[in-house]
Amino acid sequence: MTGTPQVVVLGGTGLMAQAAAARLITAIVDAQAARGSASVVLTGGRNGNALLRALAASPARDAVDWTRLDLWWGDERFLPEGDPDRNYVQARAELLDQVPLDPARVHPMPYSGGPWGDDVDAAAAAYAAELAAAAGPAGPASPASHSPVPAFDVLLLGVGPDTHVASLFPEHPGVRETELTVVGVHGAPKPPPLRTSMTLPAIRAAREVWLLAAGEDKAGAVARALSGADGLQAPAAGARGRSRTLWLLDRAAASDLPAALRPPV
Ligand SMILES: O=C(O)[C@H](O)[C@@H](O)[C@H](O)[C@H](O)COP(=O)(O)O
C-alpha cells in the first residue's frame, strides 16, 4: 500500500468531475493496453454521478473499449430493483446505458425484494461470492485472511461529511470488518438505512483508490481523514490503494487542509 495519498485540487465541482473523468478514461485505456481488460469499482453519490456524466459527455470516451471493462460497485442502497435511488440505476442513467458494455461484465450489487428478499446480509454474502468467483481461486490481490476479490484497477469513492466512504460509517460494525469483503449495513446514518458495502480489506485490494469530495461541507472531513485519523473514526482515512491513493477535491473541500498537505501553488 502506498504511504502518502496524493491530493489534486480543482477550481470547482464541474472541473473536478471533468478532470476525474479524463483520468478515468486514461486509466482504463492504460489497463486495457497492459492487461487486456480493465476493472473499475463505481460509487454512489453526487460526485460519482457527476464523474459518470462528464465521462458520457467526453469525446475521449470512444478511446475506451467498453466491451473489455468490468464494472463493480463499492456500495449500494438496498432498495427495489428499479428504484431511482439505487446507485446502479443512477449509473445507468448517467453513463452505462450510453456505452456498449458487455452485460456479463457489469456486476450491480443486489436489490431488495429479489432473490434475497429483505435479507441484506444474504445479499452482501452473494456479492462477496460473485467477487470471489471473478477473482479466481488464487485471488491476485487478496491477503489470505479474507476471501478474494479481483485486482480492481480503479476504485472510486465519494466522501461523506462524516468521513464515510462507500457505506462504511464512522464506528459502525462494517468499518471494523477484517474478514468479509462485503457486508450488509443496518441503520446507516445516510438514508436508506439498509445498504450493502465493500469493506476496507476489499477496498484496499484495488491498485488505485480515488476519493472524490466537493463543497465546503466536506472540508472538515477531508482535513481529518488526511491528517492521520484512523480508519475506524474516519473511514476515508482507511481507504488506500495498493499503488496509489488519490484525492480529487474542489477548492472548497480542500479549504481546511493544513498547508503541508496542500499541493504546491
Ligand atoms: O450510496 C452512497 O450514498 C454512497 O456511495 C456514499 O458513500 C457517497 O459516495 C457519499 O455519501 C458522498 O456522496 P456525495 O458525492 O453526494 O457527497
XYZ file of N, CA and C and ligand atoms in Angstrom:
812
model
N 0.833 -1.198 0.000
C 0.000 0.000 0.000
C 0.869 1.249 0.000
N 0.440 2.257 -0.714
C 1.220 3.484 -0.747
C 1.087 4.224 0.567
N 2.163 4.886 0.973
C 2.121 5.621 2.212
C 1.351 6.919 2.111
N 1.726 7.746 1.161
C 1.193 9.103 1.151
C 0.138 9.304 0.080
N -1.064 9.667 0.508
C -2.070 9.971 -0.507
C -1.665 11.200 -1.317
N -2.068 11.188 -2.564
C -1.780 12.328 -3.447
C -3.037 13.201 -3.489
N -2.851 14.506 -3.422
C -4.003 15.423 -3.395
C -3.974 16.312 -4.631
N -5.104 16.338 -5.351
C -5.230 17.238 -6.502
C -6.436 18.140 -6.239
N -6.229 19.444 -6.347
C -7.317 20.391 -6.075
C -7.713 21.079 -7.384
N -8.995 21.014 -7.708
C -9.509 21.650 -8.915
C -10.347 22.869 -8.535
N -10.472 23.798 -9.496
C -11.128 25.074 -9.220
C -12.581 24.971 -8.802
N -13.331 24.011 -9.290
C -14.759 23.918 -8.952
C -15.254 22.496 -9.166
N -16.538 22.265 -8.818
C -17.095 20.913 -8.876
C -17.133 20.370 -10.299
N -17.536 21.242 -11.259
C -17.646 20.787 -12.645
C -16.288 20.366 -13.182
N -15.306 21.190 -12.871
C -13.945 20.913 -13.325
C -13.431 19.618 -12.688
N -13.793 19.426 -11.429
C -13.363 18.225 -10.727
C -13.915 16.972 -11.416
N -15.193 17.024 -11.780
C -15.814 15.875 -12.453
C -15.139 15.629 -13.798
N -14.851 16.720 -14.532
C -14.221 16.546 -15.844
C -12.802 16.003 -15.717
N -12.062 16.518 -14.737
C -10.688 16.049 -14.537
C -10.691 14.576 -14.121
N -11.628 14.201 -13.255
C -11.708 12.800 -12.814
C -12.089 11.902 -13.995
N -13.019 12.372 -14.822
C -13.449 11.572 -15.980
C -12.283 11.378 -16.946
N -11.515 12.453 -17.188
C -10.374 12.348 -18.108
C -9.352 11.360 -17.570
N -9.097 11.439 -16.262
C -8.160 10.489 -15.650
C -8.667 9.058 -15.756
N -9.975 8.883 -15.562
C -10.521 7.522 -15.582
C -10.418 6.928 -16.992
N -10.692 7.743 -17.994
C -10.553 7.252 -19.380
C -9.117 6.773 -19.594
N -8.153 7.589 -19.194
C -6.742 7.221 -19.370
C -6.408 5.948 -18.592
N -6.880 5.861 -17.382
C -6.571 4.675 -16.552
C -7.157 3.409 -17.179
N -8.370 3.506 -17.716
C -8.997 2.325 -18.341
C -8.218 1.928 -19.600
N -7.900 2.933 -20.430
C -7.155 2.647 -21.672
C -5.799 2.021 -21.332
N -5.117 2.550 -20.340
C -3.810 2.011 -19.938
C -3.936 0.570 -19.435
N -4.944 0.312 -18.609
C -5.130 -1.050 -18.065
C -5.456 -2.014 -19.200
N -6.292 -1.575 -20.135
C -6.638 -2.465 -21.257
C -5.404 -2.752 -22.121
N -4.554 -1.738 -22.287
C -3.331 -1.946 -23.079
C -2.380 -2.895 -22.346
N -2.315 -2.771 -21.033
C -1.360 -3.582 -20.264
C -1.861 -4.998 -20.001
N -3.172 -5.136 -19.726
C -3.662 -6.441 -19.259
C -4.827 -6.990 -20.081
N -5.232 -6.299 -21.125
C -6.314 -6.787 -21.989
C -7.684 -6.292 -21.563
N -7.885 -6.123 -20.259
C -9.178 -5.604 -19.806
C -8.937 -4.710 -18.589
N -9.979 -4.001 -18.205
C -9.868 -3.105 -17.043
C -11.020 -3.402 -16.092
N -10.812 -3.113 -14.807
C -11.936 -3.238 -13.870
C -12.004 -1.998 -12.994
N -13.225 -1.504 -12.880
C -13.465 -0.255 -12.155
C -14.595 -0.492 -11.164
N -14.449 0.074 -9.972
C -15.498 -0.004 -8.957
C -16.139 1.379 -8.854
N -17.448 1.431 -9.066
C -18.162 2.717 -9.055
C -18.699 3.026 -7.658
N -18.965 4.298 -7.444
C -19.537 4.758 -6.179
C -20.872 5.447 -6.434
N -21.695 5.518 -5.403
C -22.901 6.332 -5.484
C -22.593 7.764 -5.074
N -23.618 8.595 -5.053
C -23.450 9.971 -4.593
C -23.312 10.944 -5.757
N -23.415 12.232 -5.412
C -23.423 13.280 -6.448
C -22.114 13.356 -7.208
N -20.999 13.226 -6.495
C -19.712 13.387 -7.187
C -19.407 12.210 -8.105
N -19.747 11.010 -7.650
C -19.573 9.832 -8.502
C -20.445 9.948 -9.747
N -21.685 10.400 -9.559
C -22.586 10.554 -10.702
C -22.104 11.655 -11.648
N -21.574 12.733 -11.078
C -21.075 13.836 -11.928
C -19.900 13.357 -12.772
N -19.057 12.508 -12.196
C -17.937 11.940 -12.962
C -18.488 11.140 -14.154
N -19.479 10.292 -13.902
C -20.029 9.469 -14.996
C -20.671 10.345 -16.066
N -21.334 11.416 -15.639
C -21.966 12.348 -16.596
C -20.890 13.003 -17.447
N -19.807 13.427 -16.812
C -18.717 14.076 -17.555
C -18.075 13.082 -18.523
N -17.968 11.835 -18.073
C -17.381 10.809 -18.948
C -18.278 10.594 -20.174
N -19.597 10.556 -19.941
C -20.536 10.350 -21.055
C -20.440 11.492 -22.060
N -20.144 12.705 -21.572
C -20.105 13.882 -22.451
C -18.753 14.057 -23.129
N -17.761 13.266 -22.742
C -16.414 13.471 -23.272
C -16.230 12.737 -24.603
N -15.738 13.439 -25.642
C -15.472 12.753 -26.907
C -14.424 11.653 -26.727
N -13.553 11.813 -25.726
C -12.496 10.818 -25.492
C -13.047 9.483 -24.999
N -14.337 9.424 -24.688
C -14.899 8.150 -24.191
C -14.761 7.050 -25.243
N -14.647 7.458 -26.510
C -14.516 6.445 -27.573
C -13.145 5.781 -27.570
N -12.216 6.304 -26.782
C -10.898 5.659 -26.667
C -10.994 4.361 -25.854
N -12.070 4.227 -25.068
C -12.241 3.045 -24.210
C -12.881 1.917 -25.014
N -12.374 0.695 -24.835
C -13.082 -0.469 -25.367
C -14.056 -0.925 -24.277
N -15.298 -0.497 -24.413
C -16.288 -0.730 -23.349
C -16.608 -2.212 -23.185
N -16.340 -3.010 -24.221
C -16.655 -4.444 -24.110
C -15.623 -5.171 -23.238
N -14.500 -4.499 -22.942
C -13.453 -5.137 -22.129
C -13.296 -4.422 -20.782
N -14.428 -4.032 -20.242
C -14.431 -3.335 -18.948
C -15.340 -4.069 -17.967
N -14.798 -4.401 -16.800
C -15.622 -4.976 -15.726
C -16.025 -3.862 -14.778
N -17.300 -3.817 -14.466
C -17.791 -2.793 -13.532
C -18.367 -3.445 -12.286
N -17.926 -2.914 -11.153
C -18.397 -3.365 -9.845
C -18.895 -2.145 -9.077
N -19.535 -2.382 -7.951
C -19.972 -1.262 -7.097
C -19.383 -1.400 -5.701
N -18.957 -0.273 -5.146
C -18.403 -0.266 -3.793
C -19.490 -0.318 -2.742
N -20.668 0.215 -3.089
C -21.800 0.103 -2.170
C -23.102 0.293 -2.937
N -24.184 -0.092 -2.268
C -25.498 0.048 -2.888
C -26.530 0.299 -1.817
N -27.529 1.074 -2.188
C -28.682 1.284 -1.307
C -29.621 0.096 -1.547
N -29.987 -0.614 -0.472
C -30.742 -1.868 -0.622
C -32.220 -1.538 -0.804
N -32.589 -1.328 -2.060
C -33.914 -0.855 -2.449
C -34.419 -1.747 -3.585
N -35.729 -1.636 -3.936
C -36.251 -2.486 -5.015
C -35.548 -2.234 -6.357
N -35.605 -3.232 -7.236
C -34.805 -3.275 -8.456
C -34.712 -1.958 -9.247
N -35.865 -1.379 -9.584
C -35.812 -0.190 -10.454
C -35.810 1.122 -9.683
N -35.631 1.079 -8.394
C -35.725 2.297 -7.579
C -34.713 3.348 -8.052
N -35.207 4.572 -8.317
C -34.306 5.606 -8.834
C -33.212 6.018 -7.850
N -33.313 5.626 -6.592
C -32.246 5.939 -5.632
C -31.145 4.890 -5.597
N -31.310 3.796 -6.336
C -30.212 2.798 -6.352
C -29.025 3.373 -7.117
N -27.836 3.112 -6.617
C -26.624 3.595 -7.294
C -26.522 3.027 -8.707
N -26.881 1.764 -8.877
C -26.828 1.132 -10.197
C -27.774 1.827 -11.178
N -28.992 2.118 -10.716
C -29.981 2.764 -11.598
C -29.470 4.154 -12.005
N -28.876 4.872 -11.071
C -28.350 6.212 -11.375
C -27.163 6.129 -12.330
N -26.293 5.147 -12.133
C -25.122 4.996 -13.017
C -25.560 4.658 -14.438
N -26.620 3.837 -14.551
C -27.138 3.532 -15.895
C -27.610 4.801 -16.580
N -28.346 5.626 -15.835
C -28.889 6.847 -16.440
C -27.773 7.810 -16.841
N -26.717 7.888 -16.044
C -25.643 8.854 -16.317
C -24.735 8.402 -17.459
N -24.443 7.100 -17.519
C -23.445 6.637 -18.496
C -23.721 5.252 -19.086
N -24.028 4.297 -18.229
C -23.928 2.894 -18.653
C -24.839 2.540 -19.825
N -26.016 3.198 -19.893
C -26.925 2.890 -20.998
C -26.466 3.509 -22.318
N -25.418 4.335 -22.265
C -24.974 5.025 -23.480
C -23.726 4.423 -24.098
N -23.181 3.387 -23.469
C -21.939 2.803 -23.991
C -22.109 1.285 -24.149
N -21.362 0.698 -25.117
C -21.583 -0.723 -25.434
C -20.875 -1.685 -24.484
N -21.313 -1.706 -23.230
C -20.728 -2.615 -22.234
C -21.144 -4.055 -22.533
N -20.331 -4.999 -22.064
C -20.725 -6.409 -22.111
C -21.550 -6.661 -20.843
N -22.850 -6.963 -20.980
C -23.691 -7.120 -19.774
C -23.132 -8.147 -18.791
N -22.394 -9.152 -19.300
C -21.845 -10.173 -18.391
C -20.739 -9.599 -17.512
N -20.237 -8.418 -17.885
C -19.142 -7.815 -17.110
C -19.633 -6.701 -16.185
N -20.932 -6.481 -16.154
C -21.493 -5.446 -15.276
C -22.086 -6.149 -14.056
N -21.598 -5.769 -12.877
C -21.931 -6.500 -11.647
C -22.587 -5.593 -10.616
N -23.878 -5.259 -10.814
C -24.543 -4.446 -9.788
C -24.674 -5.227 -8.486
N -24.693 -4.520 -7.375
C -24.986 -5.183 -6.103
C -26.480 -5.527 -6.073
N -26.874 -6.535 -5.277
C -28.273 -6.978 -5.256
C -29.255 -5.884 -4.813
N -30.507 -6.085 -5.233
C -31.604 -5.184 -4.850
C -32.505 -5.913 -3.849
N -33.313 -5.149 -3.145
C -34.229 -5.774 -2.179
C -35.432 -6.348 -2.922
N -36.041 -7.369 -2.340
C -37.234 -7.963 -2.940
C -36.908 -8.951 -4.047
N -35.636 -9.152 -4.337
C -35.233 -10.114 -5.370
C -34.941 -11.466 -4.734
N -33.927 -12.157 -5.244
C -33.629 -13.495 -4.708
C -33.349 -13.484 -3.203
N -32.922 -12.343 -2.659
C -32.566 -12.318 -1.229
C -33.642 -11.658 -0.381
N -34.780 -11.353 -1.016
C -35.881 -10.733 -0.258
C -35.397 -9.488 0.444
N -35.657 -9.422 1.775
C -35.188 -8.249 2.510
C -33.971 -8.581 3.381
N -33.310 -9.689 3.047
C -32.148 -10.116 3.842
C -30.867 -9.487 3.281
N -30.531 -8.335 3.819
C -29.394 -7.571 3.291
C -28.060 -8.298 3.536
N -28.006 -9.096 4.605
C -26.753 -9.826 4.869
C -26.555 -10.954 3.851
N -27.649 -11.624 3.476
C -27.545 -12.669 2.440
C -27.166 -12.027 1.105
N -27.726 -10.842 0.826
C -27.395 -10.140 -0.426
C -25.907 -9.785 -0.449
N -25.402 -9.337 0.675
C -23.975 -8.986 0.762
C -23.110 -10.226 0.547
N -23.504 -11.351 1.155
C -22.731 -12.594 1.004
C -22.735 -13.042 -0.457
N -23.863 -12.852 -1.137
C -23.945 -13.251 -2.547
C -22.988 -12.410 -3.383
N -22.897 -11.132 -3.078
C -21.984 -10.262 -3.848
C -20.525 -10.626 -3.558
N -20.238 -10.954 -2.306
C -18.879 -11.389 -1.959
C -18.514 -12.649 -2.751
N -19.494 -13.555 -2.912
C -19.238 -14.782 -3.670
C -18.996 -14.458 -5.146
N -19.727 -13.470 -5.669
C -19.533 -13.066 -7.073
C -18.128 -12.487 -7.266
N -17.702 -11.694 -6.309
C -16.334 -11.135 -6.366
C -15.294 -12.251 -6.294
N -15.509 -13.189 -5.395
C -14.542 -14.283 -5.218
C -14.462 -15.122 -6.489
N -15.622 -15.359 -7.125
C -15.627 -16.162 -8.355
C -14.857 -15.433 -9.455
N -14.994 -14.117 -9.510
C -14.297 -13.350 -10.549
C -12.799 -13.272 -10.269
N -12.435 -13.354 -9.003
C -11.013 -13.275 -8.650
C -10.299 -14.581 -8.973
N -11.065 -15.679 -9.047
C -10.442 -16.973 -9.293
C -9.887 -17.525 -8.003
N -9.454 -18.779 -8.037
C -9.047 -19.446 -6.797
C -7.877 -18.762 -6.100
N -6.978 -18.145 -6.895
C -5.818 -17.501 -6.262
C -5.947 -15.995 -6.381
N -7.031 -15.475 -5.850
C -7.297 -14.032 -5.935
C -6.022 -13.208 -5.932
N -5.725 -12.524 -7.050
C -4.421 -11.901 -7.206
C -4.109 -10.854 -6.137
N -5.164 -10.246 -5.610
C -4.876 -9.090 -4.775
C -5.112 -9.346 -3.308
N -5.489 -10.594 -2.988
C -6.037 -10.723 -1.649
C -5.083 -11.339 -0.660
N -4.977 -10.717 0.482
C -4.289 -11.379 1.582
C -5.061 -12.643 1.937
N -4.357 -13.650 2.460
C -5.004 -14.928 2.743
C -6.109 -14.802 3.785
N -6.141 -13.711 4.547
C -7.071 -13.615 5.665
C -8.531 -13.435 5.260
N -8.802 -13.041 4.035
C -10.213 -12.930 3.651
C -10.400 -13.440 2.239
N -11.676 -13.707 1.882
C -11.922 -14.283 0.564
C -11.523 -13.285 -0.511
N -11.162 -13.813 -1.666
C -10.547 -12.939 -2.669
C -11.516 -11.978 -3.352
N -10.970 -10.919 -3.858
C -11.688 -10.017 -4.764
C -10.748 -9.773 -5.950
N -11.297 -9.384 -7.102
C -10.399 -9.104 -8.227
C -9.472 -7.930 -7.910
N -8.386 -7.848 -8.663
C -7.459 -6.715 -8.505
C -8.016 -5.537 -9.309
N -8.902 -4.783 -8.700
C -9.531 -3.656 -9.397
C -8.457 -2.661 -9.847
N -8.652 -2.090 -11.031
C -7.696 -1.074 -11.479
C -7.943 0.250 -10.762
N -9.202 0.696 -10.760
C -9.538 1.953 -10.071
C -10.804 1.726 -9.253
N -10.760 2.126 -8.010
C -11.934 2.051 -7.138
C -12.298 3.479 -6.725
N -13.512 3.888 -7.094
C -13.956 5.266 -6.825
C -14.742 5.321 -5.519
N -14.537 6.381 -4.774
C -15.286 6.591 -3.535
C -15.686 8.054 -3.410
N -16.946 8.318 -3.081
C -17.321 9.654 -2.636
C -17.016 9.726 -1.147
N -16.816 10.912 -0.633
C -16.534 11.080 0.804
C -17.688 11.856 1.434
N -18.247 11.305 2.508
C -19.349 11.992 3.192
C -18.831 13.018 4.182
N -19.708 13.915 4.646
C -19.292 14.965 5.590
C -18.847 14.409 6.938
N -19.192 13.134 7.220
C -18.744 12.470 8.458
C -17.536 11.570 8.184
N -16.936 11.709 7.014
C -15.786 10.898 6.541
C -16.180 9.493 6.082
N -17.497 9.202 5.927
C -17.820 7.855 5.431
C -17.388 7.724 3.975
N -17.059 6.482 3.598
C -16.839 6.118 2.197
C -17.637 4.840 1.949
N -18.050 4.624 0.688
C -18.978 3.539 0.365
C -20.107 3.622 1.414
N -20.478 2.489 2.055
C -21.444 2.605 3.161
C -20.770 2.185 4.466
N -19.529 2.640 4.626
C -18.765 2.405 5.866
C -18.770 3.699 6.667
N -19.515 3.678 7.743
C -19.702 4.892 8.544
C -18.835 4.829 9.805
N -18.396 5.999 10.297
C -17.515 6.008 11.473
C -18.075 5.167 12.619
N -17.221 4.302 13.153
C -17.546 3.484 14.336
C -18.644 2.452 14.098
N -19.170 2.314 12.891
C -20.180 1.284 12.613
C -19.504 -0.080 12.458
N -20.278 -1.172 12.609
C -19.647 -2.501 12.524
C -18.908 -2.730 11.204
N -19.448 -2.234 10.100
C -18.840 -2.502 8.789
C -17.396 -2.038 8.692
N -17.090 -0.964 9.369
C -15.752 -0.391 9.251
C -14.727 -1.206 10.063
N -15.236 -2.043 10.966
C -14.350 -2.897 11.774
C -14.091 -4.245 11.112
N -14.786 -4.506 10.008
C -14.727 -5.837 9.401
C -13.346 -6.144 8.838
N -12.809 -7.291 9.217
C -11.485 -7.649 8.701
C -11.509 -8.919 7.854
N -12.606 -9.689 7.920
C -12.671 -10.961 7.192
C -13.516 -10.857 5.920
N -14.747 -10.345 6.070
C -15.664 -10.316 4.925
C -15.275 -9.204 3.951
N -15.566 -9.434 2.658
C -15.265 -8.396 1.670
C -16.471 -7.494 1.406
N -17.666 -8.001 1.717
C -18.894 -7.209 1.535
C -19.770 -7.446 2.757
N -20.353 -6.390 3.276
C -21.224 -6.541 4.456
C -22.595 -5.923 4.192
N -23.590 -6.446 4.917
C -24.890 -5.794 4.968
C -24.800 -4.696 6.018
N -25.347 -3.529 5.684
C -25.284 -2.399 6.614
C -26.701 -2.121 7.123
N -26.833 -2.074 8.450
C -28.132 -1.824 9.086
C -28.056 -0.475 9.782
N -29.091 0.322 9.652
C -29.138 1.597 10.383
C -28.103 2.604 9.906
N -27.881 2.678 8.597
C -26.936 3.685 8.078
C -27.443 5.088 8.392
N -26.560 5.987 8.840
C -26.999 7.361 9.137
C -27.447 8.115 7.887
N -26.907 7.733 6.714
C -27.374 8.345 5.459
C -28.446 7.427 4.876
N -29.627 7.966 4.558
C -30.670 7.101 4.051
C -30.322 6.500 2.683
N -30.847 5.320 2.354
C -31.695 4.488 3.200
C -30.861 3.725 4.233
N -31.507 3.277 5.326
C -30.764 2.639 6.401
C -30.154 1.291 6.032
N -30.781 0.577 5.079
C -30.234 -0.728 4.676
C -29.390 -0.557 3.422
N -28.165 -1.045 3.497
C -27.229 -0.914 2.381
C -26.334 -2.150 2.326
N -25.650 -2.322 1.199
C -24.553 -3.286 1.143
C -23.293 -2.486 0.847
N -22.167 -2.965 1.350
C -20.935 -2.198 1.161
C -19.715 -3.103 1.108
N -18.780 -2.788 0.211
C -17.453 -3.393 0.315
C -16.838 -2.926 1.624
N -15.948 -3.750 2.165
C -15.262 -3.414 3.412
C -13.891 -2.811 3.092
N -13.214 -2.328 4.106
C -11.882 -1.755 3.870
C -10.902 -2.771 3.281
N -10.886 -4.059 3.742
C -9.964 -5.004 3.092
C -10.231 -5.151 1.588
N -11.492 -5.141 1.180
C -11.802 -5.261 -0.260
C -11.367 -3.994 -0.992
N -11.625 -2.846 -0.388
C -11.237 -1.570 -1.000
C -9.718 -1.521 -1.194
N -9.004 -2.013 -0.202
C -7.536 -1.935 -0.246
C -6.903 -2.915 -1.233
N -7.730 -3.787 -1.836
C -7.209 -4.692 -2.863
C -7.062 -3.971 -4.207
N -7.638 -2.771 -4.327
C -7.576 -2.043 -5.606
C -6.168 -1.501 -5.849
N -5.780 -1.482 -7.130
C -4.489 -0.853 -7.442
C -4.549 0.624 -7.072
N -5.608 1.288 -7.525
C -5.733 2.725 -7.235
C -7.085 2.993 -6.579
N -7.072 3.792 -5.534
C -8.300 4.256 -4.887
C -8.374 5.762 -5.086
N -9.475 6.233 -5.656
C -9.666 7.674 -5.867
C -10.826 8.144 -4.998
N -10.576 9.152 -4.187
C -11.625 9.701 -3.319
C -12.045 11.060 -3.845
N -13.343 11.256 -3.990
C -13.876 12.495 -4.557
C -14.623 13.272 -3.478
N -14.293 14.549 -3.335
C -15.049 15.376 -2.385
C -15.135 16.802 -2.905
N -16.335 17.353 -2.847
C -16.542 18.729 -3.294
C -17.467 19.448 -2.318
N -17.225 20.721 -2.122
C -18.115 21.535 -1.297
C -17.574 21.763 0.101
N -18.000 22.906 0.662
C -17.496 23.324 1.962
C -17.855 22.348 3.073
N -19.026 21.687 2.931
C -19.447 20.760 3.994
C -18.529 19.540 4.094
N -17.628 19.367 3.126
C -16.702 18.230 3.173
C -15.324 18.643 3.703
N -15.111 19.952 3.888
C -13.764 20.432 4.211
C -13.226 19.812 5.504
N -14.064 19.741 6.538
C -13.616 19.187 7.816
C -13.280 17.707 7.685
N -14.143 16.977 6.967
C -13.930 15.535 6.791
C -12.633 15.279 6.039
N -12.397 16.047 4.987
C -11.182 15.868 4.182
C -9.949 16.135 5.037
N -9.996 17.222 5.796
C -8.835 17.577 6.636
C -8.578 16.495 7.680
N -9.651 15.979 8.310
C -9.484 14.931 9.335
C -8.888 13.668 8.729
N -9.471 13.239 7.599
C -9.039 11.971 7.007
C -7.590 12.042 6.537
N -7.163 13.234 6.114
C -5.798 13.359 5.594
C -4.782 13.753 6.663
N -5.271 13.937 7.886
C -4.352 14.379 8.941
C -4.050 13.269 9.934
N -4.080 12.028 9.477
C -3.650 10.935 10.333
C -4.740 10.324 11.196
N -6.025 10.615 10.907
C -7.099 9.965 11.665
C -7.048 8.466 11.377
N -7.623 7.641 12.300
C -7.605 6.216 11.968
C -8.906 5.842 11.256
N -8.824 4.707 10.543
C -9.912 4.280 9.679
C -11.210 3.946 10.398
N -11.147 3.713 11.713
C -12.371 3.423 12.460
C -13.201 4.668 12.658
N -12.525 5.730 13.083
C -13.222 7.001 13.302
C -13.456 7.762 12.000
N -12.562 7.568 11.044
C -12.647 8.286 9.770
C -12.402 7.275 8.641
N -13.476 6.571 8.215
C -13.293 5.508 7.227
C -12.512 5.953 5.987
N -12.658 7.216 5.578
C -11.923 7.668 4.381
C -10.413 7.556 4.581
N -9.982 7.673 5.834
C -8.541 7.580 6.109
C -8.028 6.159 5.914
N -8.944 5.185 6.008
C -8.546 3.785 5.859
C -8.614 3.289 4.426
N -9.094 4.120 3.520
C -9.265 3.707 2.115
C -7.993 4.032 1.342
N -7.190 3.002 1.095
C -5.901 3.189 0.422
C -5.786 2.233 -0.747
N -5.183 2.677 -1.830
C -4.907 1.781 -2.951
C -3.549 1.130 -2.786
N -3.349 -0.008 -3.478
C -2.069 -0.710 -3.346
C -0.938 0.083 -3.974
N -1.234 0.755 -5.115
C -0.136 1.518 -5.698
C -0.396 3.027 -5.656
N -1.651 3.421 -5.438
C -1.889 4.854 -5.379
C -3.202 5.167 -4.670
N -3.172 6.244 -3.891
C -4.381 6.781 -3.267
C -4.468 8.236 -3.690
N -5.533 8.570 -4.399
C -5.636 9.903 -4.997
C -6.890 10.602 -4.489
N -6.694 11.770 -3.937
C -7.835 12.579 -3.504
C -8.073 13.659 -4.553
N -9.280 13.700 -5.099
C -9.644 14.736 -6.070
C -10.649 15.668 -5.388
N -10.240 16.905 -5.194
C -11.032 17.847 -4.397
C -11.344 19.097 -5.193
N -12.440 19.760 -4.843
C -12.576 21.123 -5.335
C -12.017 22.059 -4.253
N -11.899 23.331 -4.600
C -11.230 24.258 -3.677
C -11.907 24.313 -2.312
N -13.255 24.274 -2.325
C -13.981 24.388 -1.056
C -13.693 23.189 -0.156
N -13.665 21.993 -0.736
C -13.419 20.791 0.076
C -11.982 20.759 0.597
N -11.086 21.471 -0.100
C -9.674 21.482 0.322
C -9.379 22.630 1.287
N -10.409 23.432 1.618
C -10.120 24.700 2.304
C -9.628 24.554 3.740
N -9.858 23.403 4.389
C -9.369 23.232 5.768
C -8.072 22.435 5.840
N -7.536 22.042 4.693
C -6.309 21.242 4.713
C -5.158 22.055 5.273
N -4.383 21.465 6.187
C -3.194 22.174 6.651
C -2.270 22.444 5.463
N -1.543 23.546 5.519
C -0.700 23.961 4.392
C 0.214 22.830 3.918
N 0.724 22.036 4.863
C 1.667 20.978 4.493
C 1.025 19.926 3.586
N -0.291 19.796 3.645
C -0.962 18.768 2.847
C -1.481 19.314 1.521
N -1.424 20.648 1.369
C -1.923 21.221 0.115
C -0.884 21.105 -0.977
N -1.354 20.838 -2.227
C -0.379 20.795 -3.309
C 0.283 22.156 -3.463
N 1.545 22.203 -3.889
C 2.220 23.490 -4.061
C 1.511 24.350 -5.098
N 1.549 25.683 -4.904
C 0.901 26.560 -5.896
C 1.967 27.281 -6.721
O -24.518 5.424 -1.879
C -23.996 6.391 -1.383
O -24.647 7.273 -0.849
C -22.517 6.478 -1.422
O -21.802 5.627 -2.173
C -21.817 7.351 -0.450
O -20.660 6.797 0.114
C -21.476 8.648 -1.193
O -20.487 8.407 -2.166
C -21.016 9.737 -0.230
O -22.044 9.966 0.694
C -20.685 11.026 -0.949
O -21.820 11.473 -1.621
P -21.824 12.866 -2.408
O -20.849 12.728 -3.547
O -23.241 13.013 -2.874
O -21.440 13.916 -1.436
